[in-house]
Amino acid sequence: MSAGDLLDRLHEGWTNRETYVAHLHLTTDDGLVRTASASLHLTEIAEGAVTPEAAGRTLAGLLRRFLAELEDAGLVDEHQAICQDIGSLSRVDWTEVGAAFLDMQDAV
C-alpha cells in the first residue's frame, strides 16, 4: 500500500484530517445538523441557490459561532476537545465540507 493510499484510508477519502473531522462534527450532532440545515435554507432564499462554496462559508461560520458560544458559556472542556479534535480550522476545505453537506441534504 502506498503512502497516498494510506492517507486516503485514514481520512476516508477527504482532503485532509481537519476537513474530515470538521465534517464529522457538523453531521453527527443533531443540533448542529438542524442549525446547519436551517442556515443553508436561509442562504438559498437569499441567493436563489446554494453552491458548495456558499455552503462551505455558511458551515464555517456556523462552526466558529458554535465554538465561540461554548467558550462564552464556560464550557471550556468541550470547546478545547473539539478544537483539539479538528486541529486547524484554516486547513479545513470548507467547499468540500459544503458539497458533502449538500449531498447529505439531497439524500434525505
JSON list of N, CA, C and O in Angstrom, two decimals, residues 45-106:
[
{"chain": "A", "resi": 45, "resn": "ILE", "atom": "N", "xyz": [-32.62, 30.98, 0.19]},
{"chain": "A", "resi": 45, "resn": "ILE", "atom": "CA", "xyz": [-33.63, 32.02, 0.00]},
{"chain": "A", "resi": 45, "resn": "ILE", "atom": "C", "xyz": [-32.97, 33.33, -0.43]},
{"chain": "A", "resi": 45, "resn": "ILE", "atom": "O", "xyz": [-33.43, 34.00, -1.36]},
{"chain": "A", "resi": 46, "resn": "ALA", "atom": "N", "xyz": [-31.87, 33.68, 0.22]},
{"chain": "A", "resi": 46, "resn": "ALA", "atom": "CA", "xyz": [-31.19, 34.94, -0.07]},
{"chain": "A", "resi": 46, "resn": "ALA", "atom": "C", "xyz": [-30.49, 34.94, -1.42]},
{"chain": "A", "resi": 46, "resn": "ALA", "atom": "O", "xyz": [-30.50, 35.94, -2.13]},
{"chain": "A", "resi": 47, "resn": "GLU", "atom": "N", "xyz": [-29.90, 33.80, -1.80]},
{"chain": "A", "resi": 47, "resn": "GLU", "atom": "CA", "xyz": [-29.07, 33.77, -3.01]},
{"chain": "A", "resi": 47, "resn": "GLU", "atom": "C", "xyz": [-29.71, 33.04, -4.17]},
{"chain": "A", "resi": 47, "resn": "GLU", "atom": "O", "xyz": [-29.18, 33.04, -5.27]},
{"chain": "A", "resi": 48, "resn": "GLY", "atom": "N", "xyz": [-30.83, 32.36, -3.94]},
{"chain": "A", "resi": 48, "resn": "GLY", "atom": "CA", "xyz": [-31.50, 31.65, -5.02]},
{"chain": "A", "resi": 48, "resn": "GLY", "atom": "C", "xyz": [-31.05, 30.21, -5.18]},
{"chain": "A", "resi": 48, "resn": "GLY", "atom": "O", "xyz": [-31.79, 29.37, -5.64]},
{"chain": "A", "resi": 49, "resn": "ALA", "atom": "N", "xyz": [-29.84, 29.92, -4.82]},
{"chain": "A", "resi": 49, "resn": "ALA", "atom": "CA", "xyz": [-29.30, 28.56, -4.88]},
{"chain": "A", "resi": 49, "resn": "ALA", "atom": "C", "xyz": [-28.10, 28.52, -3.96]},
{"chain": "A", "resi": 49, "resn": "ALA", "atom": "O", "xyz": [-27.50, 29.55, -3.66]},
{"chain": "A", "resi": 50, "resn": "VAL", "atom": "N", "xyz": [-27.76, 27.33, -3.51]},
{"chain": "A", "resi": 50, "resn": "VAL", "atom": "CA", "xyz": [-26.61, 27.19, -2.62]},
{"chain": "A", "resi": 50, "resn": "VAL", "atom": "C", "xyz": [-25.54, 26.40, -3.34]},
{"chain": "A", "resi": 50, "resn": "VAL", "atom": "O", "xyz": [-25.73, 25.24, -3.67]},
{"chain": "A", "resi": 51, "resn": "THR", "atom": "N", "xyz": [-24.43, 27.05, -3.59]},
{"chain": "A", "resi": 51, "resn": "THR", "atom": "CA", "xyz": [-23.28, 26.37, -4.19]},
{"chain": "A", "resi": 51, "resn": "THR", "atom": "C", "xyz": [-22.48, 25.70, -3.07]},
{"chain": "A", "resi": 51, "resn": "THR", "atom": "O", "xyz": [-22.63, 26.07, -1.90]},
{"chain": "A", "resi": 52, "resn": "PRO", "atom": "N", "xyz": [-21.62, 24.76, -3.41]},
{"chain": "A", "resi": 52, "resn": "PRO", "atom": "CA", "xyz": [-20.76, 24.18, -2.37]},
{"chain": "A", "resi": 52, "resn": "PRO", "atom": "C", "xyz": [-19.91, 25.24, -1.67]},
{"chain": "A", "resi": 52, "resn": "PRO", "atom": "O", "xyz": [-19.69, 25.17, -0.46]},
{"chain": "A", "resi": 53, "resn": "GLU", "atom": "N", "xyz": [-19.47, 26.25, -2.42]},
{"chain": "A", "resi": 53, "resn": "GLU", "atom": "CA", "xyz": [-18.66, 27.32, -1.82]},
{"chain": "A", "resi": 53, "resn": "GLU", "atom": "C", "xyz": [-19.47, 28.10, -0.80]},
{"chain": "A", "resi": 53, "resn": "GLU", "atom": "O", "xyz": [-19.01, 28.38, 0.31]},
{"chain": "A", "resi": 54, "resn": "ALA", "atom": "N", "xyz": [-20.71, 28.48, -1.16]},
{"chain": "A", "resi": 54, "resn": "ALA", "atom": "CA", "xyz": [-21.58, 29.22, -0.24]},
{"chain": "A", "resi": 54, "resn": "ALA", "atom": "C", "xyz": [-21.93, 28.37, 0.97]},
{"chain": "A", "resi": 54, "resn": "ALA", "atom": "O", "xyz": [-21.94, 28.85, 2.10]},
{"chain": "A", "resi": 55, "resn": "ALA", "atom": "N", "xyz": [-22.19, 27.08, 0.73]},
{"chain": "A", "resi": 55, "resn": "ALA", "atom": "CA", "xyz": [-22.48, 26.18, 1.85]},
{"chain": "A", "resi": 55, "resn": "ALA", "atom": "C", "xyz": [-21.28, 26.08, 2.77]},
{"chain": "A", "resi": 55, "resn": "ALA", "atom": "O", "xyz": [-21.42, 26.10, 4.00]},
{"chain": "A", "resi": 56, "resn": "GLY", "atom": "N", "xyz": [-20.10, 25.98, 2.19]},
{"chain": "A", "resi": 56, "resn": "GLY", "atom": "CA", "xyz": [-18.88, 25.90, 2.99]},
{"chain": "A", "resi": 56, "resn": "GLY", "atom": "C", "xyz": [-18.68, 27.13, 3.85]},
{"chain": "A", "resi": 56, "resn": "GLY", "atom": "O", "xyz": [-18.35, 27.02, 5.03]},
{"chain": "A", "resi": 57, "resn": "ARG", "atom": "N", "xyz": [-18.91, 28.32, 3.27]},
{"chain": "A", "resi": 57, "resn": "ARG", "atom": "CA", "xyz": [-18.78, 29.56, 4.05]},
{"chain": "A", "resi": 57, "resn": "ARG", "atom": "C", "xyz": [-19.79, 29.58, 5.19]},
{"chain": "A", "resi": 57, "resn": "ARG", "atom": "O", "xyz": [-19.47, 29.95, 6.32]},
{"chain": "A", "resi": 58, "resn": "THR", "atom": "N", "xyz": [-21.02, 29.16, 4.89]},
{"chain": "A", "resi": 58, "resn": "THR", "atom": "CA", "xyz": [-22.07, 29.14, 5.92]},
{"chain": "A", "resi": 58, "resn": "THR", "atom": "C", "xyz": [-21.70, 28.17, 7.03]},
{"chain": "A", "resi": 58, "resn": "THR", "atom": "O", "xyz": [-21.83, 28.50, 8.22]},
{"chain": "A", "resi": 59, "resn": "LEU", "atom": "N", "xyz": [-21.25, 26.98, 6.68]},
{"chain": "A", "resi": 59, "resn": "LEU", "atom": "CA", "xyz": [-20.90, 25.97, 7.68]},
{"chain": "A", "resi": 59, "resn": "LEU", "atom": "C", "xyz": [-19.67, 26.38, 8.49]},
{"chain": "A", "resi": 59, "resn": "LEU", "atom": "O", "xyz": [-19.61, 26.13, 9.70]},
{"chain": "A", "resi": 60, "resn": "ALA", "atom": "N", "xyz": [-18.70, 27.03, 7.86]},
{"chain": "A", "resi": 60, "resn": "ALA", "atom": "CA", "xyz": [-17.52, 27.51, 8.58]},
{"chain": "A", "resi": 60, "resn": "ALA", "atom": "C", "xyz": [-17.94, 28.53, 9.63]},
{"chain": "A", "resi": 60, "resn": "ALA", "atom": "O", "xyz": [-17.50, 28.46, 10.79]},
{"chain": "A", "resi": 61, "resn": "GLY", "atom": "N", "xyz": [-18.79, 29.46, 9.23]},
{"chain": "A", "resi": 61, "resn": "GLY", "atom": "CA", "xyz": [-19.27, 30.47, 10.18]},
{"chain": "A", "resi": 61, "resn": "GLY", "atom": "C", "xyz": [-20.06, 29.84, 11.31]},
{"chain": "A", "resi": 61, "resn": "GLY", "atom": "O", "xyz": [-19.92, 30.23, 12.48]},
{"chain": "A", "resi": 62, "resn": "LEU", "atom": "N", "xyz": [-20.88, 28.86, 10.97]},
{"chain": "A", "resi": 62, "resn": "LEU", "atom": "CA", "xyz": [-21.68, 28.17, 11.99]},
{"chain": "A", "resi": 62, "resn": "LEU", "atom": "C", "xyz": [-20.78, 27.47, 13.01]},
{"chain": "A", "resi": 62, "resn": "LEU", "atom": "O", "xyz": [-21.00, 27.60, 14.22]},
{"chain": "A", "resi": 63, "resn": "LEU", "atom": "N", "xyz": [-19.78, 26.75, 12.55]},
{"chain": "A", "resi": 63, "resn": "LEU", "atom": "CA", "xyz": [-18.90, 26.04, 13.47]},
{"chain": "A", "resi": 63, "resn": "LEU", "atom": "C", "xyz": [-18.11, 27.02, 14.33]},
{"chain": "A", "resi": 63, "resn": "LEU", "atom": "O", "xyz": [-17.94, 26.82, 15.53]},
{"chain": "A", "resi": 64, "resn": "ARG", "atom": "N", "xyz": [-17.66, 28.10, 13.74]},
{"chain": "A", "resi": 64, "resn": "ARG", "atom": "CA", "xyz": [-16.92, 29.11, 14.52]},
{"chain": "A", "resi": 64, "resn": "ARG", "atom": "C", "xyz": [-17.81, 29.74, 15.58]},
{"chain": "A", "resi": 64, "resn": "ARG", "atom": "O", "xyz": [-17.39, 29.95, 16.72]},
{"chain": "A", "resi": 65, "resn": "ARG", "atom": "N", "xyz": [-19.07, 30.05, 15.23]},
{"chain": "A", "resi": 65, "resn": "ARG", "atom": "CA", "xyz": [-20.01, 30.61, 16.21]},
{"chain": "A", "resi": 65, "resn": "ARG", "atom": "C", "xyz": [-20.29, 29.60, 17.32]},
{"chain": "A", "resi": 65, "resn": "ARG", "atom": "O", "xyz": [-20.36, 29.95, 18.49]},
{"chain": "A", "resi": 66, "resn": "PHE", "atom": "N", "xyz": [-20.47, 28.33, 16.94]},
{"chain": "A", "resi": 66, "resn": "PHE", "atom": "CA", "xyz": [-20.71, 27.28, 17.93]},
{"chain": "A", "resi": 66, "resn": "PHE", "atom": "C", "xyz": [-19.56, 27.19, 18.92]},
{"chain": "A", "resi": 66, "resn": "PHE", "atom": "O", "xyz": [-19.75, 27.11, 20.13]},
{"chain": "A", "resi": 67, "resn": "LEU", "atom": "N", "xyz": [-18.33, 27.22, 18.41]},
{"chain": "A", "resi": 67, "resn": "LEU", "atom": "CA", "xyz": [-17.16, 27.15, 19.28]},
{"chain": "A", "resi": 67, "resn": "LEU", "atom": "C", "xyz": [-17.07, 28.38, 20.19]},
{"chain": "A", "resi": 67, "resn": "LEU", "atom": "O", "xyz": [-16.75, 28.25, 21.38]},
{"chain": "A", "resi": 68, "resn": "ALA", "atom": "N", "xyz": [-17.39, 29.55, 19.66]},
{"chain": "A", "resi": 68, "resn": "ALA", "atom": "CA", "xyz": [-17.38, 30.77, 20.48]},
{"chain": "A", "resi": 68, "resn": "ALA", "atom": "C", "xyz": [-18.44, 30.69, 21.57]},
{"chain": "A", "resi": 68, "resn": "ALA", "atom": "O", "xyz": [-18.20, 31.11, 22.71]},
{"chain": "A", "resi": 69, "resn": "GLU", "atom": "N", "xyz": [-19.62, 30.16, 21.24]},
{"chain": "A", "resi": 69, "resn": "GLU", "atom": "CA", "xyz": [-20.69, 30.01, 22.24]},
{"chain": "A", "resi": 69, "resn": "GLU", "atom": "C", "xyz": [-20.28, 29.04, 23.34]},
{"chain": "A", "resi": 69, "resn": "GLU", "atom": "O", "xyz": [-20.59, 29.28, 24.52]},
{"chain": "A", "resi": 70, "resn": "LEU", "atom": "N", "xyz": [-19.60, 27.96, 22.99]},
{"chain": "A", "resi": 70, "resn": "LEU", "atom": "CA", "xyz": [-19.12, 27.04, 24.01]},
{"chain": "A", "resi": 70, "resn": "LEU", "atom": "C", "xyz": [-18.16, 27.76, 24.96]},
{"chain": "A", "resi": 70, "resn": "LEU", "atom": "O", "xyz": [-18.25, 27.61, 26.19]},
{"chain": "A", "resi": 71, "resn": "GLU", "atom": "N", "xyz": [-17.26, 28.51, 24.37]},
{"chain": "A", "resi": 71, "resn": "GLU", "atom": "CA", "xyz": [-16.27, 29.23, 25.17]},
{"chain": "A", "resi": 71, "resn": "GLU", "atom": "C", "xyz": [-16.96, 30.28, 26.05]},
{"chain": "A", "resi": 71, "resn": "GLU", "atom": "O", "xyz": [-16.67, 30.38, 27.24]},
{"chain": "A", "resi": 72, "resn": "ASP", "atom": "N", "xyz": [-17.89, 31.05, 25.48]},
{"chain": "A", "resi": 72, "resn": "ASP", "atom": "CA", "xyz": [-18.60, 32.08, 26.23]},
{"chain": "A", "resi": 72, "resn": "ASP", "atom": "C", "xyz": [-19.43, 31.49, 27.37]},
{"chain": "A", "resi": 72, "resn": "ASP", "atom": "O", "xyz": [-19.60, 32.12, 28.42]},
{"chain": "A", "resi": 73, "resn": "ALA", "atom": "N", "xyz": [-19.95, 30.28, 27.17]},
{"chain": "A", "resi": 73, "resn": "ALA", "atom": "CA", "xyz": [-20.76, 29.63, 28.19]},
{"chain": "A", "resi": 73, "resn": "ALA", "atom": "C", "xyz": [-19.91, 28.96, 29.26]},
{"chain": "A", "resi": 73, "resn": "ALA", "atom": "O", "xyz": [-20.44, 28.37, 30.20]},
{"chain": "A", "resi": 74, "resn": "GLY", "atom": "N", "xyz": [-18.61, 29.06, 29.14]},
{"chain": "A", "resi": 74, "resn": "GLY", "atom": "CA", "xyz": [-17.72, 28.46, 30.12]},
{"chain": "A", "resi": 74, "resn": "GLY", "atom": "C", "xyz": [-17.51, 26.97, 29.93]},
{"chain": "A", "resi": 74, "resn": "GLY", "atom": "O", "xyz": [-17.00, 26.29, 30.82]},
{"chain": "A", "resi": 75, "resn": "LEU", "atom": "N", "xyz": [-17.93, 26.44, 28.79]},
{"chain": "A", "resi": 75, "resn": "LEU", "atom": "CA", "xyz": [-17.77, 25.02, 28.51]},
{"chain": "A", "resi": 75, "resn": "LEU", "atom": "C", "xyz": [-16.40, 24.79, 27.86]},
{"chain": "A", "resi": 75, "resn": "LEU", "atom": "O", "xyz": [-16.28, 24.35, 26.72]},
{"chain": "A", "resi": 76, "resn": "VAL", "atom": "N", "xyz": [-15.38, 25.13, 28.63]},
{"chain": "A", "resi": 76, "resn": "VAL", "atom": "CA", "xyz": [-14.01, 25.13, 28.13]},
{"chain": "A", "resi": 76, "resn": "VAL", "atom": "C", "xyz": [-13.57, 23.73, 27.70]},
{"chain": "A", "resi": 76, "resn": "VAL", "atom": "O", "xyz": [-12.92, 23.56, 26.67]},
{"chain": "A", "resi": 77, "resn": "ASP", "atom": "N", "xyz": [-13.94, 22.71, 28.48]},
{"chain": "A", "resi": 77, "resn": "ASP", "atom": "CA", "xyz": [-13.51, 21.35, 28.14]},
{"chain": "A", "resi": 77, "resn": "ASP", "atom": "C", "xyz": [-14.07, 20.93, 26.79]},
{"chain": "A", "resi": 77, "resn": "ASP", "atom": "O", "xyz": [-13.35, 20.36, 25.96]},
{"chain": "A", "resi": 78, "resn": "GLU", "atom": "N", "xyz": [-15.36, 21.19, 26.55]},
{"chain": "A", "resi": 78, "resn": "GLU", "atom": "CA", "xyz": [-15.98, 20.84, 25.27]},
{"chain": "A", "resi": 78, "resn": "GLU", "atom": "C", "xyz": [-15.35, 21.61, 24.12]},
{"chain": "A", "resi": 78, "resn": "GLU", "atom": "O", "xyz": [-15.06, 21.08, 23.06]},
{"chain": "A", "resi": 79, "resn": "HIS", "atom": "N", "xyz": [-15.13, 22.92, 24.35]},
{"chain": "A", "resi": 79, "resn": "HIS", "atom": "CA", "xyz": [-14.51, 23.78, 23.34]},
{"chain": "A", "resi": 79, "resn": "HIS", "atom": "C", "xyz": [-13.13, 23.26, 22.98]},
{"chain": "A", "resi": 79, "resn": "HIS", "atom": "O", "xyz": [-12.79, 23.09, 21.81]},
{"chain": "A", "resi": 80, "resn": "GLN", "atom": "N", "xyz": [-12.33, 22.99, 23.99]},
{"chain": "A", "resi": 80, "resn": "GLN", "atom": "CA", "xyz": [-10.97, 22.51, 23.75]},
{"chain": "A", "resi": 80, "resn": "GLN", "atom": "C", "xyz": [-10.96, 21.14, 23.07]},
{"chain": "A", "resi": 80, "resn": "GLN", "atom": "O", "xyz": [-10.13, 20.88, 22.20]},
{"chain": "A", "resi": 81, "resn": "ALA", "atom": "N", "xyz": [-11.89, 20.28, 23.47]},
{"chain": "A", "resi": 81, "resn": "ALA", "atom": "CA", "xyz": [-11.93, 18.94, 22.87]},
{"chain": "A", "resi": 81, "resn": "ALA", "atom": "C", "xyz": [-12.21, 19.02, 21.37]},
{"chain": "A", "resi": 81, "resn": "ALA", "atom": "O", "xyz": [-11.56, 18.33, 20.58]},
{"chain": "A", "resi": 82, "resn": "ILE", "atom": "N", "xyz": [-13.17, 19.85, 20.98]},
{"chain": "A", "resi": 82, "resn": "ILE", "atom": "CA", "xyz": [-13.49, 19.98, 19.55]},
{"chain": "A", "resi": 82, "resn": "ILE", "atom": "C", "xyz": [-12.32, 20.63, 18.81]},
{"chain": "A", "resi": 82, "resn": "ILE", "atom": "O", "xyz": [-11.93, 20.17, 17.74]},
{"chain": "A", "resi": 83, "resn": "CYS", "atom": "N", "xyz": [-11.76, 21.69, 19.38]},
{"chain": "A", "resi": 83, "resn": "CYS", "atom": "CA", "xyz": [-10.63, 22.37, 18.73]},
{"chain": "A", "resi": 83, "resn": "CYS", "atom": "C", "xyz": [-9.44, 21.42, 18.58]},
{"chain": "A", "resi": 83, "resn": "CYS", "atom": "O", "xyz": [-8.81, 21.40, 17.53]},
{"chain": "A", "resi": 84, "resn": "GLN", "atom": "N", "xyz": [-9.16, 20.64, 19.60]},
{"chain": "A", "resi": 84, "resn": "GLN", "atom": "CA", "xyz": [-8.05, 19.70, 19.51]},
{"chain": "A", "resi": 84, "resn": "GLN", "atom": "C", "xyz": [-8.37, 18.58, 18.52]},
{"chain": "A", "resi": 84, "resn": "GLN", "atom": "O", "xyz": [-7.49, 18.12, 17.80]},
{"chain": "A", "resi": 85, "resn": "ASP", "atom": "N", "xyz": [-9.63, 18.18, 18.49]},
{"chain": "A", "resi": 85, "resn": "ASP", "atom": "CA", "xyz": [-10.04, 17.12, 17.57]},
{"chain": "A", "resi": 85, "resn": "ASP", "atom": "C", "xyz": [-9.87, 17.55, 16.12]},
{"chain": "A", "resi": 85, "resn": "ASP", "atom": "O", "xyz": [-9.32, 16.84, 15.30]},
{"chain": "A", "resi": 86, "resn": "ILE", "atom": "N", "xyz": [-10.35, 18.76, 15.81]},
{"chain": "A", "resi": 86, "resn": "ILE", "atom": "CA", "xyz": [-10.26, 19.25, 14.43]},
{"chain": "A", "resi": 86, "resn": "ILE", "atom": "C", "xyz": [-8.84, 19.69, 14.11]},
{"chain": "A", "resi": 86, "resn": "ILE", "atom": "O", "xyz": [-8.32, 19.39, 13.04]},
{"chain": "A", "resi": 87, "resn": "GLY", "atom": "N", "xyz": [-8.21, 20.38, 15.03]},
{"chain": "A", "resi": 87, "resn": "GLY", "atom": "CA", "xyz": [-6.90, 20.94, 14.74]},
{"chain": "A", "resi": 87, "resn": "GLY", "atom": "C", "xyz": [-7.06, 22.35, 14.20]},
{"chain": "A", "resi": 87, "resn": "GLY", "atom": "O", "xyz": [-7.78, 23.16, 14.76]},
{"chain": "A", "resi": 88, "resn": "SER", "atom": "N", "xyz": [-6.49, 22.64, 13.08]},
{"chain": "A", "resi": 88, "resn": "SER", "atom": "CA", "xyz": [-6.52, 23.98, 12.50]},
{"chain": "A", "resi": 88, "resn": "SER", "atom": "C", "xyz": [-7.74, 24.16, 11.59]},
{"chain": "A", "resi": 88, "resn": "SER", "atom": "O", "xyz": [-7.86, 23.50, 10.56]},
{"chain": "A", "resi": 89, "resn": "LEU", "atom": "N", "xyz": [-8.62, 25.09, 11.97]},
{"chain": "A", "resi": 89, "resn": "LEU", "atom": "CA", "xyz": [-9.78, 25.38, 11.13]},
{"chain": "A", "resi": 89, "resn": "LEU", "atom": "C", "xyz": [-9.35, 25.96, 9.78]},
{"chain": "A", "resi": 89, "resn": "LEU", "atom": "O", "xyz": [-10.06, 25.82, 8.79]},
{"chain": "A", "resi": 90, "resn": "SER", "atom": "N", "xyz": [-8.18, 26.59, 9.74]},
{"chain": "A", "resi": 90, "resn": "SER", "atom": "CA", "xyz": [-7.73, 27.18, 8.48]},
{"chain": "A", "resi": 90, "resn": "SER", "atom": "C", "xyz": [-7.33, 26.11, 7.46]},
{"chain": "A", "resi": 90, "resn": "SER", "atom": "O", "xyz": [-7.26, 26.39, 6.27]},
{"chain": "A", "resi": 91, "resn": "ARG", "atom": "N", "xyz": [-7.10, 24.88, 7.91]},
{"chain": "A", "resi": 91, "resn": "ARG", "atom": "CA", "xyz": [-6.75, 23.80, 6.97]},
{"chain": "A", "resi": 91, "resn": "ARG", "atom": "C", "xyz": [-7.98, 23.06, 6.44]},
{"chain": "A", "resi": 91, "resn": "ARG", "atom": "O", "xyz": [-7.86, 22.23, 5.55]},
{"chain": "A", "resi": 92, "resn": "VAL", "atom": "N", "xyz": [-9.15, 23.36, 6.99]},
{"chain": "A", "resi": 92, "resn": "VAL", "atom": "CA", "xyz": [-10.37, 22.69, 6.54]},
{"chain": "A", "resi": 92, "resn": "VAL", "atom": "C", "xyz": [-10.73, 23.17, 5.14]},
{"chain": "A", "resi": 92, "resn": "VAL", "atom": "O", "xyz": [-10.74, 24.37, 4.86]},
{"chain": "A", "resi": 93, "resn": "ASP", "atom": "N", "xyz": [-11.02, 22.24, 4.25]},
{"chain": "A", "resi": 93, "resn": "ASP", "atom": "CA", "xyz": [-11.52, 22.57, 2.91]},
{"chain": "A", "resi": 93, "resn": "ASP", "atom": "C", "xyz": [-13.03, 22.74, 3.03]},
{"chain": "A", "resi": 93, "resn": "ASP", "atom": "O", "xyz": [-13.80, 21.78, 2.92]},
{"chain": "A", "resi": 94, "resn": "TRP", "atom": "N", "xyz": [-13.45, 23.98, 3.28]},
{"chain": "A", "resi": 94, "resn": "TRP", "atom": "CA", "xyz": [-14.87, 24.25, 3.56]},
{"chain": "A", "resi": 94, "resn": "TRP", "atom": "C", "xyz": [-15.76, 24.00, 2.36]},
{"chain": "A", "resi": 94, "resn": "TRP", "atom": "O", "xyz": [-16.93, 23.62, 2.51]},
{"chain": "A", "resi": 95, "resn": "THR", "atom": "N", "xyz": [-15.23, 24.17, 1.15]},
{"chain": "A", "resi": 95, "resn": "THR", "atom": "CA", "xyz": [-16.02, 23.87, -0.05]},
{"chain": "A", "resi": 95, "resn": "THR", "atom": "C", "xyz": [-16.33, 22.37, -0.11]},
{"chain": "A", "resi": 95, "resn": "THR", "atom": "O", "xyz": [-17.45, 21.97, -0.44]},
{"chain": "A", "resi": 96, "resn": "GLU", "atom": "N", "xyz": [-15.36, 21.55, 0.25]},
{"chain": "A", "resi": 96, "resn": "GLU", "atom": "CA", "xyz": [-15.58, 20.10, 0.27]},
{"chain": "A", "resi": 96, "resn": "GLU", "atom": "C", "xyz": [-16.62, 19.74, 1.34]},
{"chain": "A", "resi": 96, "resn": "GLU", "atom": "O", "xyz": [-17.51, 18.91, 1.09]},
{"chain": "A", "resi": 97, "resn": "VAL", "atom": "N", "xyz": [-16.52, 20.36, 2.51]},
{"chain": "A", "resi": 97, "resn": "VAL", "atom": "CA", "xyz": [-17.50, 20.11, 3.57]},
{"chain": "A", "resi": 97, "resn": "VAL", "atom": "C", "xyz": [-18.89, 20.57, 3.11]},
{"chain": "A", "resi": 97, "resn": "VAL", "atom": "O", "xyz": [-19.88, 19.86, 3.30]},
{"chain": "A", "resi": 98, "resn": "GLY", "atom": "N", "xyz": [-18.95, 21.74, 2.47]},
{"chain": "A", "resi": 98, "resn": "GLY", "atom": "CA", "xyz": [-20.23, 22.25, 1.99]},
{"chain": "A", "resi": 98, "resn": "GLY", "atom": "C", "xyz": [-20.85, 21.33, 0.95]},
{"chain": "A", "resi": 98, "resn": "GLY", "atom": "O", "xyz": [-22.06, 21.04, 1.00]},
{"chain": "A", "resi": 99, "resn": "ALA", "atom": "N", "xyz": [-20.06, 20.85, 0.02]},
{"chain": "A", "resi": 99, "resn": "ALA", "atom": "CA", "xyz": [-20.57, 19.95, -1.02]},
{"chain": "A", "resi": 99, "resn": "ALA", "atom": "C", "xyz": [-21.10, 18.65, -0.40]},
{"chain": "A", "resi": 99, "resn": "ALA", "atom": "O", "xyz": [-22.17, 18.17, -0.78]},
{"chain": "A", "resi": 100, "resn": "ALA", "atom": "N", "xyz": [-20.36, 18.11, 0.55]},
{"chain": "A", "resi": 100, "resn": "ALA", "atom": "CA", "xyz": [-20.80, 16.87, 1.19]},
{"chain": "A", "resi": 100, "resn": "ALA", "atom": "C", "xyz": [-22.07, 17.08, 1.99]},
{"chain": "A", "resi": 100, "resn": "ALA", "atom": "O", "xyz": [-22.97, 16.24, 1.98]},
{"chain": "A", "resi": 101, "resn": "PHE", "atom": "N", "xyz": [-22.17, 18.23, 2.66]},
{"chain": "A", "resi": 101, "resn": "PHE", "atom": "CA", "xyz": [-23.38, 18.51, 3.43]},
{"chain": "A", "resi": 101, "resn": "PHE", "atom": "C", "xyz": [-24.58, 18.66, 2.51]},
{"chain": "A", "resi": 101, "resn": "PHE", "atom": "O", "xyz": [-25.67, 18.17, 2.80]},
{"chain": "A", "resi": 102, "resn": "LEU", "atom": "N", "xyz": [-24.38, 19.34, 1.38]},
{"chain": "A", "resi": 102, "resn": "LEU", "atom": "CA", "xyz": [-25.48, 19.48, 0.41]},
{"chain": "A", "resi": 102, "resn": "LEU", "atom": "C", "xyz": [-25.89, 18.12, -0.13]},
{"chain": "A", "resi": 102, "resn": "LEU", "atom": "O", "xyz": [-27.09, 17.85, -0.29]},
{"chain": "A", "resi": 103, "resn": "ASP", "atom": "N", "xyz": [-24.92, 17.26, -0.43]},
{"chain": "A", "resi": 103, "resn": "ASP", "atom": "CA", "xyz": [-25.24, 15.90, -0.88]},
{"chain": "A", "resi": 103, "resn": "ASP", "atom": "C", "xyz": [-26.04, 15.14, 0.16]},
{"chain": "A", "resi": 103, "resn": "ASP", "atom": "O", "xyz": [-26.99, 14.43, -0.16]},
{"chain": "A", "resi": 104, "resn": "MET", "atom": "N", "xyz": [-25.64, 15.33, 1.42]},
{"chain": "A", "resi": 104, "resn": "MET", "atom": "CA", "xyz": [-26.36, 14.66, 2.51]},
{"chain": "A", "resi": 104, "resn": "MET", "atom": "C", "xyz": [-27.79, 15.17, 2.59]},
{"chain": "A", "resi": 104, "resn": "MET", "atom": "O", "xyz": [-28.72, 14.39, 2.79]},
{"chain": "A", "resi": 105, "resn": "GLN", "atom": "N", "xyz": [-27.98, 16.47, 2.41]},
{"chain": "A", "resi": 105, "resn": "GLN", "atom": "CA", "xyz": [-29.32, 17.05, 2.46]},
{"chain": "A", "resi": 105, "resn": "GLN", "atom": "C", "xyz": [-30.19, 16.55, 1.30]},
{"chain": "A", "resi": 105, "resn": "GLN", "atom": "O", "xyz": [-31.38, 16.30, 1.46]},
{"chain": "A", "resi": 106, "resn": "ASP", "atom": "N", "xyz": [-29.58, 16.42, 0.13]},
{"chain": "A", "resi": 106, "resn": "ASP", "atom": "CA", "xyz": [-30.30, 15.91, -1.05]},
{"chain": "A", "resi": 106, "resn": "ASP", "atom": "C", "xyz": [-30.75, 14.47, -0.85]},
{"chain": "A", "resi": 106, "resn": "ASP", "atom": "O", "xyz": [-31.80, 14.07, -1.37]}
]
